[in-house]
XYZ file of C-alpha atoms in Angstrom:
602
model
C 145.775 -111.284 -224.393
C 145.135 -114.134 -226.753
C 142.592 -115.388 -228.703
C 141.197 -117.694 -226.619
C 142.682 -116.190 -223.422
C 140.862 -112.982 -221.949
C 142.621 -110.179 -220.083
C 142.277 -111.174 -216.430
C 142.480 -108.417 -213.832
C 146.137 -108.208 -212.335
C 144.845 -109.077 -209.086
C 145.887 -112.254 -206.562
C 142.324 -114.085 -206.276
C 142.930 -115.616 -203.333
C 143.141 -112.677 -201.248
C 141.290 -109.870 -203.826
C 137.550 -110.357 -201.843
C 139.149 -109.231 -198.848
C 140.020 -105.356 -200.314
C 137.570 -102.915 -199.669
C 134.328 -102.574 -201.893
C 135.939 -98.965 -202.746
C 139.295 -100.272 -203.652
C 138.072 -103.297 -205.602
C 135.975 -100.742 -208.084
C 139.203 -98.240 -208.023
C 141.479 -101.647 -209.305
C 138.735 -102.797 -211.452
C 137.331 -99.973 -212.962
C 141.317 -99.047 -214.287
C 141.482 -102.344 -215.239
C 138.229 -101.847 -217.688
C 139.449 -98.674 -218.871
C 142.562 -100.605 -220.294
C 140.847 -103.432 -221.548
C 136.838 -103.683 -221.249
C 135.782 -106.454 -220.077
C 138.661 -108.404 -221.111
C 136.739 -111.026 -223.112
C 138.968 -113.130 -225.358
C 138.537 -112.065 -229.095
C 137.423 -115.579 -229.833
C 134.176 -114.468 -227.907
C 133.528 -112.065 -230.586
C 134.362 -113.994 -232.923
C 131.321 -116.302 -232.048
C 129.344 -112.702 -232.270
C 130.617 -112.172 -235.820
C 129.630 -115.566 -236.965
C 126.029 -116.220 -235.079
C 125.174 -112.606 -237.025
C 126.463 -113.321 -240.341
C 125.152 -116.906 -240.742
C 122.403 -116.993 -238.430
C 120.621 -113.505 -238.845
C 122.469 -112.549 -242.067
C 122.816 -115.938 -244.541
C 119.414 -117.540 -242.689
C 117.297 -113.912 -242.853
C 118.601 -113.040 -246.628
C 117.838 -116.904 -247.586
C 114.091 -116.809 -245.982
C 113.279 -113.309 -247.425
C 114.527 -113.883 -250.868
C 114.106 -117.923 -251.733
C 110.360 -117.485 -250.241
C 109.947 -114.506 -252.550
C 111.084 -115.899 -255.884
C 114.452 -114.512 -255.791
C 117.934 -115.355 -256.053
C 120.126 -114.521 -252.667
C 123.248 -114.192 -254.432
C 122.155 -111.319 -257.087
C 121.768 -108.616 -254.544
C 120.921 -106.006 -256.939
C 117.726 -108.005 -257.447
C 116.277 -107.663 -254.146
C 118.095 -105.434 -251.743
C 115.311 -102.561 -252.748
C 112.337 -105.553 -253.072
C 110.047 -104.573 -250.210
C 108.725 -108.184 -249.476
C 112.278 -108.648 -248.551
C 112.921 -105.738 -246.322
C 109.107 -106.849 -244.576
C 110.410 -110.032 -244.318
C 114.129 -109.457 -242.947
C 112.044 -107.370 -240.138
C 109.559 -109.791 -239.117
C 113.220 -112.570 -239.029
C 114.609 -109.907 -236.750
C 111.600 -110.196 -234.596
C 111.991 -114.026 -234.901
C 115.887 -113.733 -234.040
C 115.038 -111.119 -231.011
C 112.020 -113.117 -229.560
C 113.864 -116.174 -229.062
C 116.491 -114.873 -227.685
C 119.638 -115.010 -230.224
C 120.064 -111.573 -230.786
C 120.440 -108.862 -228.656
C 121.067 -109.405 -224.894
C 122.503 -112.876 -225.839
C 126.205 -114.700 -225.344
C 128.179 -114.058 -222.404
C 128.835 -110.259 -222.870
C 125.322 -110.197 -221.614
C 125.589 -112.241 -218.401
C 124.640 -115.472 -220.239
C 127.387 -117.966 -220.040
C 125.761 -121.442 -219.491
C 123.547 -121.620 -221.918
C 124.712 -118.822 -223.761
C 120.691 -118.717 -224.866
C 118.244 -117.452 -222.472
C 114.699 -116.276 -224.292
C 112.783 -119.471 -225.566
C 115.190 -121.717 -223.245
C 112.865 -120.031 -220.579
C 109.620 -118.914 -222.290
C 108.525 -122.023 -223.396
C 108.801 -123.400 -220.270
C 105.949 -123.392 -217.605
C 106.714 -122.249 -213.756
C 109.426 -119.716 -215.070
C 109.371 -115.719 -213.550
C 106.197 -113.958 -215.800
C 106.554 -110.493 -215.337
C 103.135 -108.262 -216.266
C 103.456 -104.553 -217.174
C 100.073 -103.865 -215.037
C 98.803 -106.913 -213.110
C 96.522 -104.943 -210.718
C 94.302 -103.255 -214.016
C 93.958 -105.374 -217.187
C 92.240 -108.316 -215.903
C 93.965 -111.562 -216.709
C 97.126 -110.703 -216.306
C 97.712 -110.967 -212.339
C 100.659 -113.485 -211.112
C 104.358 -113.670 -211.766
C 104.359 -117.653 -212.967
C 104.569 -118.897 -216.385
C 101.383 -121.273 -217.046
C 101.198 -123.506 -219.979
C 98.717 -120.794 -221.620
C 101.450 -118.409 -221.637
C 103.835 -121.167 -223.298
C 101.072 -121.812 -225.429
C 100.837 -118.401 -226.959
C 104.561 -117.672 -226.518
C 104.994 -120.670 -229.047
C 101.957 -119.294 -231.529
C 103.903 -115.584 -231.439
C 107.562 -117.380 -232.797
C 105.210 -119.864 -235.186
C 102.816 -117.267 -236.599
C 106.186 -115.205 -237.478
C 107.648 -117.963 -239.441
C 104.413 -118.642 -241.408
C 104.692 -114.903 -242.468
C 107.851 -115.583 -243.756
C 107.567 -118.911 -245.555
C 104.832 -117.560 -247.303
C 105.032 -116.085 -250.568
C 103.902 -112.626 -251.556
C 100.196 -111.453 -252.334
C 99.488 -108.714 -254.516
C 98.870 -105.648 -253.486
C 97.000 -103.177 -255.978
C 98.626 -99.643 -253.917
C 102.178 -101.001 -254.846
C 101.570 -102.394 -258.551
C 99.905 -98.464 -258.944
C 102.695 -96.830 -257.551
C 105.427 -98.368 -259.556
C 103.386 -97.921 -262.968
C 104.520 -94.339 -263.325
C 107.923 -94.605 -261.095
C 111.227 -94.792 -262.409
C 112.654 -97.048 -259.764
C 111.668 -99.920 -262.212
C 110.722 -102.399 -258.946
C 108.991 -105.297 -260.087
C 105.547 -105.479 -257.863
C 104.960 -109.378 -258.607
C 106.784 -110.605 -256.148
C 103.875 -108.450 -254.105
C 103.853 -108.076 -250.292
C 103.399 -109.942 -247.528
C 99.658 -111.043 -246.936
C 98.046 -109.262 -244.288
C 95.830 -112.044 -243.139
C 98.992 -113.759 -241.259
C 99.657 -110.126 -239.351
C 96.246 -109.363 -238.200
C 97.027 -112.871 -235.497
C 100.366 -112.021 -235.403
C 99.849 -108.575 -233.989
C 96.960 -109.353 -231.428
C 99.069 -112.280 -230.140
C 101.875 -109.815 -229.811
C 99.697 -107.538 -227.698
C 98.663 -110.424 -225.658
C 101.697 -111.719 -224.844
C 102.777 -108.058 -223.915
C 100.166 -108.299 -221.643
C 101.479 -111.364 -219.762
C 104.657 -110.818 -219.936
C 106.794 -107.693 -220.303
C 109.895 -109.790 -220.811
C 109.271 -111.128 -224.195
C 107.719 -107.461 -225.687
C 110.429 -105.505 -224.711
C 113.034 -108.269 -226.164
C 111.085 -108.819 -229.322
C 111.665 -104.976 -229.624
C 108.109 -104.239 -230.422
C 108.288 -100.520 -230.105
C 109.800 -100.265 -233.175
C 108.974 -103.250 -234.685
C 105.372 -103.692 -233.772
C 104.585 -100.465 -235.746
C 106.140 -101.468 -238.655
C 104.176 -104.626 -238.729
C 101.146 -102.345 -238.314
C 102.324 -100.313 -241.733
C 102.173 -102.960 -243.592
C 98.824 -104.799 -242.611
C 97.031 -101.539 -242.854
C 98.525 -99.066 -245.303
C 98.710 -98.574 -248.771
C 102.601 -98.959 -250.418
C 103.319 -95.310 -250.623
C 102.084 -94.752 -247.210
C 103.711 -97.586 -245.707
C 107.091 -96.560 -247.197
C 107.002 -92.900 -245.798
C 105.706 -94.328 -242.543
C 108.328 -96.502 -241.995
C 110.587 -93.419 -242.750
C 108.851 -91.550 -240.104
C 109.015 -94.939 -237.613
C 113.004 -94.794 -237.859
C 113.336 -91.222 -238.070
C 111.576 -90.122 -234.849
C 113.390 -93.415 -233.268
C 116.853 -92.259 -234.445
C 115.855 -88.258 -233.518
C 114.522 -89.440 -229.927
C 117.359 -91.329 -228.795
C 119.636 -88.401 -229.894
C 117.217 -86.500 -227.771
C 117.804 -88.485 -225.037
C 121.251 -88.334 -225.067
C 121.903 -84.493 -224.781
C 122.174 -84.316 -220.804
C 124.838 -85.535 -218.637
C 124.433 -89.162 -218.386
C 125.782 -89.907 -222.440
C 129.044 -88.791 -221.850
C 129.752 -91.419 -219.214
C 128.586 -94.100 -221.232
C 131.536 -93.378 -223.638
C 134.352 -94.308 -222.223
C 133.741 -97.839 -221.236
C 132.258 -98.240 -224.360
C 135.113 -97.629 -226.176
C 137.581 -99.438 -223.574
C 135.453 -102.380 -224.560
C 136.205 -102.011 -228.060
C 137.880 -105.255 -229.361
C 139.217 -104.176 -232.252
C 141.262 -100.727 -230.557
C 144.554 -102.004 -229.040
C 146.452 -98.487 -228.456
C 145.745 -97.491 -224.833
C 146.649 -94.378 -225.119
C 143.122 -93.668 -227.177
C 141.077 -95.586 -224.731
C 142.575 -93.472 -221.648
C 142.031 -90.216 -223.862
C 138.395 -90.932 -222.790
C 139.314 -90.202 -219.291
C 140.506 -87.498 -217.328
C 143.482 -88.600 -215.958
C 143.736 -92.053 -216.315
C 143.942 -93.942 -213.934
C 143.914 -91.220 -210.890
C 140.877 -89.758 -212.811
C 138.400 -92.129 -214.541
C 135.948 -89.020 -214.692
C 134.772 -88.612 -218.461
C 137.407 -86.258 -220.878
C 136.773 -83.370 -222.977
C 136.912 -86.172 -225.924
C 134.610 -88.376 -224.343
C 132.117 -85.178 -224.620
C 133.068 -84.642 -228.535
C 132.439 -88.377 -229.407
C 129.138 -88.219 -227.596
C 127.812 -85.385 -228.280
C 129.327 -83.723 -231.566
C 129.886 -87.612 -233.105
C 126.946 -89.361 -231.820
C 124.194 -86.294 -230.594
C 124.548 -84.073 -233.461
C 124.421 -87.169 -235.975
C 121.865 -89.013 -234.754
C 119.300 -86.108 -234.853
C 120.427 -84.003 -237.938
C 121.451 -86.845 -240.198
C 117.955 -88.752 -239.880
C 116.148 -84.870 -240.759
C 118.589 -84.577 -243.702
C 117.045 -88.171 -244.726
C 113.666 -87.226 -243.819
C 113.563 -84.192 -245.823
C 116.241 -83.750 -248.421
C 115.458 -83.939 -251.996
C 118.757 -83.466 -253.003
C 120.943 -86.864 -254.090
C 124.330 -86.572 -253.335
C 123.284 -84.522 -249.892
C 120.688 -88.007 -249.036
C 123.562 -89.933 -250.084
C 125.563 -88.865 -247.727
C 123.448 -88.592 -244.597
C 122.709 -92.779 -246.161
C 126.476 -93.381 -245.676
C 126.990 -91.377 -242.711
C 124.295 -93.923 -240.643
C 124.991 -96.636 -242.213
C 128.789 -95.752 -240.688
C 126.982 -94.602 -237.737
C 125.674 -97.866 -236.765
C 128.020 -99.629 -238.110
C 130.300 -98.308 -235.461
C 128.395 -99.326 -232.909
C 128.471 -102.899 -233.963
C 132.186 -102.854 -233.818
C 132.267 -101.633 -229.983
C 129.915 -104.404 -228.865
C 128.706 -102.697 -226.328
C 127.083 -104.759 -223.632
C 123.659 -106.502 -224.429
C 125.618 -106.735 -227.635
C 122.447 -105.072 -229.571
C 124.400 -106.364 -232.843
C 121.576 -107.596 -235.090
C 119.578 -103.927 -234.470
C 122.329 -102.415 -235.920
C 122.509 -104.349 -239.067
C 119.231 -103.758 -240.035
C 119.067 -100.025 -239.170
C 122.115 -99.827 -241.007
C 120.168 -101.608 -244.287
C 116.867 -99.758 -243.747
C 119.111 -96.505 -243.800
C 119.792 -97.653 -247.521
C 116.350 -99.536 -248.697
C 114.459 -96.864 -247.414
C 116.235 -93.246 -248.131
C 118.388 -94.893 -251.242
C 116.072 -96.791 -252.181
C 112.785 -94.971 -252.291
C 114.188 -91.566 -252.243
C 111.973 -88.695 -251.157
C 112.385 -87.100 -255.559
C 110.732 -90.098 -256.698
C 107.786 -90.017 -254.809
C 108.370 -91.138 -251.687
C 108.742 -88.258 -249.032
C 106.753 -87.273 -246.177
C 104.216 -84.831 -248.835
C 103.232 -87.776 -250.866
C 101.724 -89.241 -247.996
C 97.991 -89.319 -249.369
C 96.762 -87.421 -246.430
C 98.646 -85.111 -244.545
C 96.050 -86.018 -241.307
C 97.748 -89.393 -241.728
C 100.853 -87.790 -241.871
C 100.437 -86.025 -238.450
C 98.409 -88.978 -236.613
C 101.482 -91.437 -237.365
C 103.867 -89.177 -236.184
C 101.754 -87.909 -232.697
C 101.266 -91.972 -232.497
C 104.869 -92.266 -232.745
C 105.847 -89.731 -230.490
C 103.373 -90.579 -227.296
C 105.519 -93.154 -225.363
C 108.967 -90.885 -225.995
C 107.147 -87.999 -224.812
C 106.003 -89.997 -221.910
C 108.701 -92.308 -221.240
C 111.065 -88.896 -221.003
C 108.415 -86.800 -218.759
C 107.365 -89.888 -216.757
C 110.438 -92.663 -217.149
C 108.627 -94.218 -213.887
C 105.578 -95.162 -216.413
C 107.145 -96.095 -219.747
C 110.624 -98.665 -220.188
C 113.254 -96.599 -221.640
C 113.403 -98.713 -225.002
C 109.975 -97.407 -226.093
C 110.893 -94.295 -224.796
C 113.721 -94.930 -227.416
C 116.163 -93.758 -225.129
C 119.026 -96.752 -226.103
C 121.940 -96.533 -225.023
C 121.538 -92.813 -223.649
C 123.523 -94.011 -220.429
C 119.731 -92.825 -218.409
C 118.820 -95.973 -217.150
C 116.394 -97.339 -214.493
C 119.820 -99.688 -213.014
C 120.245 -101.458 -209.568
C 122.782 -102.899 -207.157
C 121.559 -106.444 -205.397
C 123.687 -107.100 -201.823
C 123.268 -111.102 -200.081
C 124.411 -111.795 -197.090
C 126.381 -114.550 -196.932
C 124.784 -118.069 -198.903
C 121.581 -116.114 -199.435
C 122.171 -115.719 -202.907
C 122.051 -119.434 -203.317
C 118.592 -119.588 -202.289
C 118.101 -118.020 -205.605
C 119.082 -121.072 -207.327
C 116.942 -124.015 -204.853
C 113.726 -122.059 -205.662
C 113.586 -120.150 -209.012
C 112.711 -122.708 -211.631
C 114.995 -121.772 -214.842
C 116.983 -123.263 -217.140
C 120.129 -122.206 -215.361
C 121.902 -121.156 -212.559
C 123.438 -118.338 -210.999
C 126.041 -116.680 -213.148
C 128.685 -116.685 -210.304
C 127.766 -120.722 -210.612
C 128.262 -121.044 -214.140
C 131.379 -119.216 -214.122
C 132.803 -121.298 -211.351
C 132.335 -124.820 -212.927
C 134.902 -123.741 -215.822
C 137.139 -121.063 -213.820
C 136.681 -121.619 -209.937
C 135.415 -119.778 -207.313
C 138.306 -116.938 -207.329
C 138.112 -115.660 -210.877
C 134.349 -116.201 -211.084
C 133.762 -113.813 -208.259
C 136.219 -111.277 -209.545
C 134.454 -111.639 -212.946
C 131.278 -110.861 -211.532
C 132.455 -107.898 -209.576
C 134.040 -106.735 -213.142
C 130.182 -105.749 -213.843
C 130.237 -103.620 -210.793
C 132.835 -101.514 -211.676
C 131.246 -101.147 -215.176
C 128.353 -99.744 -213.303
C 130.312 -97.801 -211.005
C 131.700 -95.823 -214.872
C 128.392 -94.688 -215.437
C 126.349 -91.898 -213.618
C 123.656 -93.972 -211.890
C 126.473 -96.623 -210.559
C 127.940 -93.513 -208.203
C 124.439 -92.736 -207.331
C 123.757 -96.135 -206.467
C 127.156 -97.434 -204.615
C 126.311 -93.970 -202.145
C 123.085 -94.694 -201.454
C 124.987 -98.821 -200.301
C 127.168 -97.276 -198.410
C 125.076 -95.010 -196.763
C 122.434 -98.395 -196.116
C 125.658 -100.522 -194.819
C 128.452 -98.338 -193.733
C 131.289 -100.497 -192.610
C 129.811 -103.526 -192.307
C 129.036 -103.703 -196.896
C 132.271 -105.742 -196.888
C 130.170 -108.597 -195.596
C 127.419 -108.267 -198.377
C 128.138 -109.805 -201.601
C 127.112 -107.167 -204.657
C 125.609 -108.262 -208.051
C 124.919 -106.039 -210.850
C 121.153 -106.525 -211.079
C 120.759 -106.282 -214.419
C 122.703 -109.323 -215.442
C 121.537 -110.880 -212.069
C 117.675 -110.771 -213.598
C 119.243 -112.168 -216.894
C 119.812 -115.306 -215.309
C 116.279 -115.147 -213.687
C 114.317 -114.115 -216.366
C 116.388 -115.006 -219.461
C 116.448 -111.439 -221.351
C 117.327 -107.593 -220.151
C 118.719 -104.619 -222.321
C 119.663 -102.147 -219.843
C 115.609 -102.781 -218.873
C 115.630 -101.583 -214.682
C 111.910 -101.823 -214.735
C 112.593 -106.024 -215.395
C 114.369 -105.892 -211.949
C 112.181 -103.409 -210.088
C 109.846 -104.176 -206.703
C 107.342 -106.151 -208.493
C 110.158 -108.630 -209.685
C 111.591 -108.564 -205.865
C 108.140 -109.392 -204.719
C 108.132 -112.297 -207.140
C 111.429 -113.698 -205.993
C 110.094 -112.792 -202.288
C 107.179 -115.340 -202.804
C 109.732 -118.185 -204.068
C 112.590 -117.418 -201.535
C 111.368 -116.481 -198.337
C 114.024 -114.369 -197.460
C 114.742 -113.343 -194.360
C 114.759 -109.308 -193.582
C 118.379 -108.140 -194.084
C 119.493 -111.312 -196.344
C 118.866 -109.333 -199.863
C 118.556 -105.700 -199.962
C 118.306 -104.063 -203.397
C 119.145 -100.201 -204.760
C 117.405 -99.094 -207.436
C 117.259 -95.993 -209.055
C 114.586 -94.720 -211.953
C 115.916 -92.584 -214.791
C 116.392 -89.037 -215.515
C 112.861 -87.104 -216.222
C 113.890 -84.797 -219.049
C 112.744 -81.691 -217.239
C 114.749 -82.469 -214.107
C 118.133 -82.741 -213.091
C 117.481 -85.349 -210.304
C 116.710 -89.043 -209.970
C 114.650 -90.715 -207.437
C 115.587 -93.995 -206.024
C 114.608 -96.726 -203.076
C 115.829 -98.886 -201.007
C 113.974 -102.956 -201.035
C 114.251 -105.350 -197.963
C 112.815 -108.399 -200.307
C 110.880 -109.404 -197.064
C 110.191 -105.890 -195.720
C 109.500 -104.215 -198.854
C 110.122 -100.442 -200.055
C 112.212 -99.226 -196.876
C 113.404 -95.988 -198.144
C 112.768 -93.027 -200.970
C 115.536 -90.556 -201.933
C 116.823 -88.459 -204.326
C 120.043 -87.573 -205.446
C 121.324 -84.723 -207.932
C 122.729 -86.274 -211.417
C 125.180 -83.934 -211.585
C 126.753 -85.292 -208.033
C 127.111 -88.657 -209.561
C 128.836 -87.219 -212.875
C 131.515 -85.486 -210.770
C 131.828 -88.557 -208.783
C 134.905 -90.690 -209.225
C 133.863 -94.308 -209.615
C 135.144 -95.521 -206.288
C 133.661 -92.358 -204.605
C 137.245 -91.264 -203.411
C 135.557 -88.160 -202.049
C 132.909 -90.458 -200.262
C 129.126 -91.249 -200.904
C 127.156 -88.310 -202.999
C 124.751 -86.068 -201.613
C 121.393 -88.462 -200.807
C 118.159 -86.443 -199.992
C 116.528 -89.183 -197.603
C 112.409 -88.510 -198.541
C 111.263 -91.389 -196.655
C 112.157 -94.041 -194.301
C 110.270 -96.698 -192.729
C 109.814 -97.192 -189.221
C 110.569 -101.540 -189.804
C 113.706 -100.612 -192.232
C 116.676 -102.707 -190.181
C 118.926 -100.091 -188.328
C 122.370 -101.316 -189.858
C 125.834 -99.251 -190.804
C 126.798 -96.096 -188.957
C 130.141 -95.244 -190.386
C 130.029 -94.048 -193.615
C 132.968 -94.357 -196.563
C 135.610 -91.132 -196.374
């Protein structure tokens, strides 16, 4: 592989759409294990550079020259906390208009590489409310110039709280008088009068549109921006303490199950930067007859990642010792670090950065023996509201995933996802691009102006077999087969969740972007006929359960079937189901569902 050449598959394109579904996973899904996705390193090299001089350079430069300080002397403003409010409310920026995470072509974007404001500021586009039938207002699924309108105030009132310079704030010029940190407080904070619009627009827009809360990550960020409108410094410091604490603790949480383990072996096979095979198939079985996960796989998961992520953050939370905080610092600022280096897909790179600096502003920086831990909150009711306020939507989100999207259920990257598998029959995926108003077209489209039909398809079907090396993809490909039988050879598959990027320009592992109500929305623009696009989809994991419930859409019919299947069937599961389909427990079925199939994979 060179730098500007990927790693194809070592298939013959000409004839490679006539294998089997089963065999085209088994040859694909080796294929990944060797190399990923096989993206050429130049890709990432457009990663690298987009985060160090778009998010990095531009953030530092806004956050610093706006304050009255000098980007080049870092030890001048890398504790400031104007900066760190500021380098937040940039991320925001960077997330909500689509240049951060879920962006570039390891997301499903290839032409534009930009989806976010390239579709949000324009009217007729897919609008997808959280709960259209109760908060009055938000019924419909199209974009309307109000909706532009506001989308456009969100990005603008974010800049003008960035431009602006500090205000003082009384709380922090008191809490430095007696501190030996020796932080200058005038360069002050940022003014809450530009985040009292700021967050009500935030909540609006929410409220119209699903899509652009969940990518300008406002679970986490929203209640930071909270923190600082309405608390007082030391308050707002040990808040946002708590704020990345409980996210880093839940989303180890949410990894100790079955599902994590899975997710770490095509991570790492995706790894750029690791060339030696022989570590990448370590994550395996027995590569390539068994693409199952390895003992190792279950170390770096669970021991590496599990373990860390929940017992590092406590030792941050609650240590009082230096050299031990220092260390837990180092170990997430490695920690995430890490992560950036695999970009994993939805490349989540600029969300690593900063957690990685917050580790260090906030634990380093205002360390819990000079004032700043979770008892010199001034009121230990506040202490216990922020942190049950915290806590509600991971509680839920875990108990009830079918109510709550798994980011603020802070369940990223847990491998527990709410996924689906869209099958056309043949052409009717191309209605998809005569009657979806976007900025773009199909991926399979975009790919084929630059690589022809051939390798485009075979890329596409690349995301498959990435699904198919996670638990829900086995889940999912059984419930196909049982749907289609011998006739799913005719039915052309698509990864739905970098299908709805191209429809709705943003997704981060998001199933609840691509579920009925989106269908129904692409229903009322497509007119599909019954049969032409049938869609699996599968909600995550409840915590207290060791099942997952999925259904089966006819976009013109509807819901046609309910099921269950057990998780652990789909773990054992190789990802071309040699053995044939998993177990399915068949709930429902409706009497209009077409009768199609018969003989089943073996």
């Amino acid at each position: 592989m060179g730098f500007t050449e990927g790693d194809f598959p070592p298939v013959d394109p000409a004839t490679f759409r006539q294998l089997p579904l089963s065999e085209r996973i088994r040859i694909l899904a080796t294929h990944w294990g060797d190399y990923g996705f096989g993206t050429a390193k130049v890709v990432h090299v457009i990663y690298l550079v987009k985060v160090a001089l778009l998010y990095i350079v531009c953030g530092v430069s806004l956050a610093t020259l706006t304050s009255g300080l000098n980007p080049l002397h870092i030890s001048e403003w890398w504790n400031e906390p104007i900066v760190y409010q500021k380098l937040i409310l940039w991320t925001v920026f960077v997330e909500g208009v689509g240049v951060a995470g879920s962006w570039g072509p390891l997301a499903g974007k290839f032409k534009p590489m930009t989806g976010g404001i390239l579709f949000w500021l324009r009217p007729q586009t897919i609008r997808l409310p959280p709960w259209p039938d109760t908060v009055p207002g938000t019924r419909g699924d199209t974009r309307t110039v109000f909706d532009v309108v506001l989308y456009a105030a969100f990005l603008i009132n974010l800049l003008v709280a960035i431009v602006l310079p500090g205000k003082e704030s009384t709380s922090f010029t008191d809490a430095m008088a007696n501190s030996p940190l020796h932080i200058d407080p005038a360069h002050g904070l940022i003014n809450p009068v530009v985040l009292f619009p700021l967050m009500a627009i935030w909540v609006l827009l929410g409220l119209r549109d699903k899509t652009i809360f969940l990518a300008a990550r406002a679970e986490q960020y929203l209640p930071a921006v909270i923190f600082f409108a309405f608390l007082p410094f030391v308050d707002m410091i040990v808040a946002l303490k708590l704020l990345i604490v409980i996210v880093w603790i839940c989303a180890g949480i949410s990894k100790i199950g079955l599902h994590f383990t899975a997710v770490i072996p095509p991570m790492i096979s995706n790894t750029p930067w690791l060339t030696i095979k022989r570590l990448k198939r370590a994550n395996y079985r027995n590569f390539p007859t068994d693409l199952r996960s390895s003992g190792a796989a279950s170390f770096q998961g669970h021991v590496l990642g599990t373990i860390v992520e929940i017992a590092a953050p406590l030792v941050l939370l609650l240590s009082v010792n230096k050299w031990l905080t220092l260390a837990a610092v180092i170990l997430m600022v490695c920690f995430h670090l890490f992560i950036f280096s695999t970009f994993p897909l939805a490349v989540p790179l600029e969300w690593n950065v900063l957690f990685a600096f917050a580790s260090v502003f906030l634990f380093w920086g205002f360390p819990a023996w000079e004032g700043f831990g979770v008892a010199d909150m001034s009121s230990g009711w506040l202490t216990v509201g922020i942190v049950i306020a915290l806590l509600v939507f991971p509680v839920l989100g875990n108990l009830r995933p079918d109510l709550v999207s798994f980011l603020p259920s802070m369940r990223q990257y847990a491998g527990n996802w709410a996924s689906a598998l869209w099958a056309f029959t043949p052409g009717a995926e191309d209605k998809l691009n005569q009657h979806v108003v976007r900025p773009t077209v199909n991926q399979i489209d975009q790919l084929t102006a630059d690589y022809g039909p051939e390798a485009a398809e075979i890329t596409m079907q690349q995301t498959i077999a990435w699904r198919s090396l996670h638990s829900q993809g086995r889940g999912l490909f059984s419930v196909l087969y049982r749907e289609f039988g011998d006739e799913i050879d005719a039915y052309t598959i698509r990864e739905a969740e970098f299908a709805c990027n191209s429809l709705v320009g943003f997704n981060f592992g998001e199933g609840h972007l691509h579920n009925h109500r989106m269908i129904e929305a692409l229903q009322r623009r497509c007119n599909f006929a019954p049969g032409e696009f049938t869609v699996v989809w599968v909600e995550s994991q409840p915590i207290h359960r060791w099942k997952q419930d999925y259904m089966v859409i006819d976009a013109a019919l509807g819901v046609i079937e309910r099921g269950r299947w057990n998780v652990r069937d789909a773990v054992e599961a190789q990802p071309w189901l040699a053995d044939g389909p998993i177990p399915i427990d068949v709930h429902w079925r409706s009497e209009n569902a077409p009768r199609r199939g018969g003989v089943r994979l073996s």
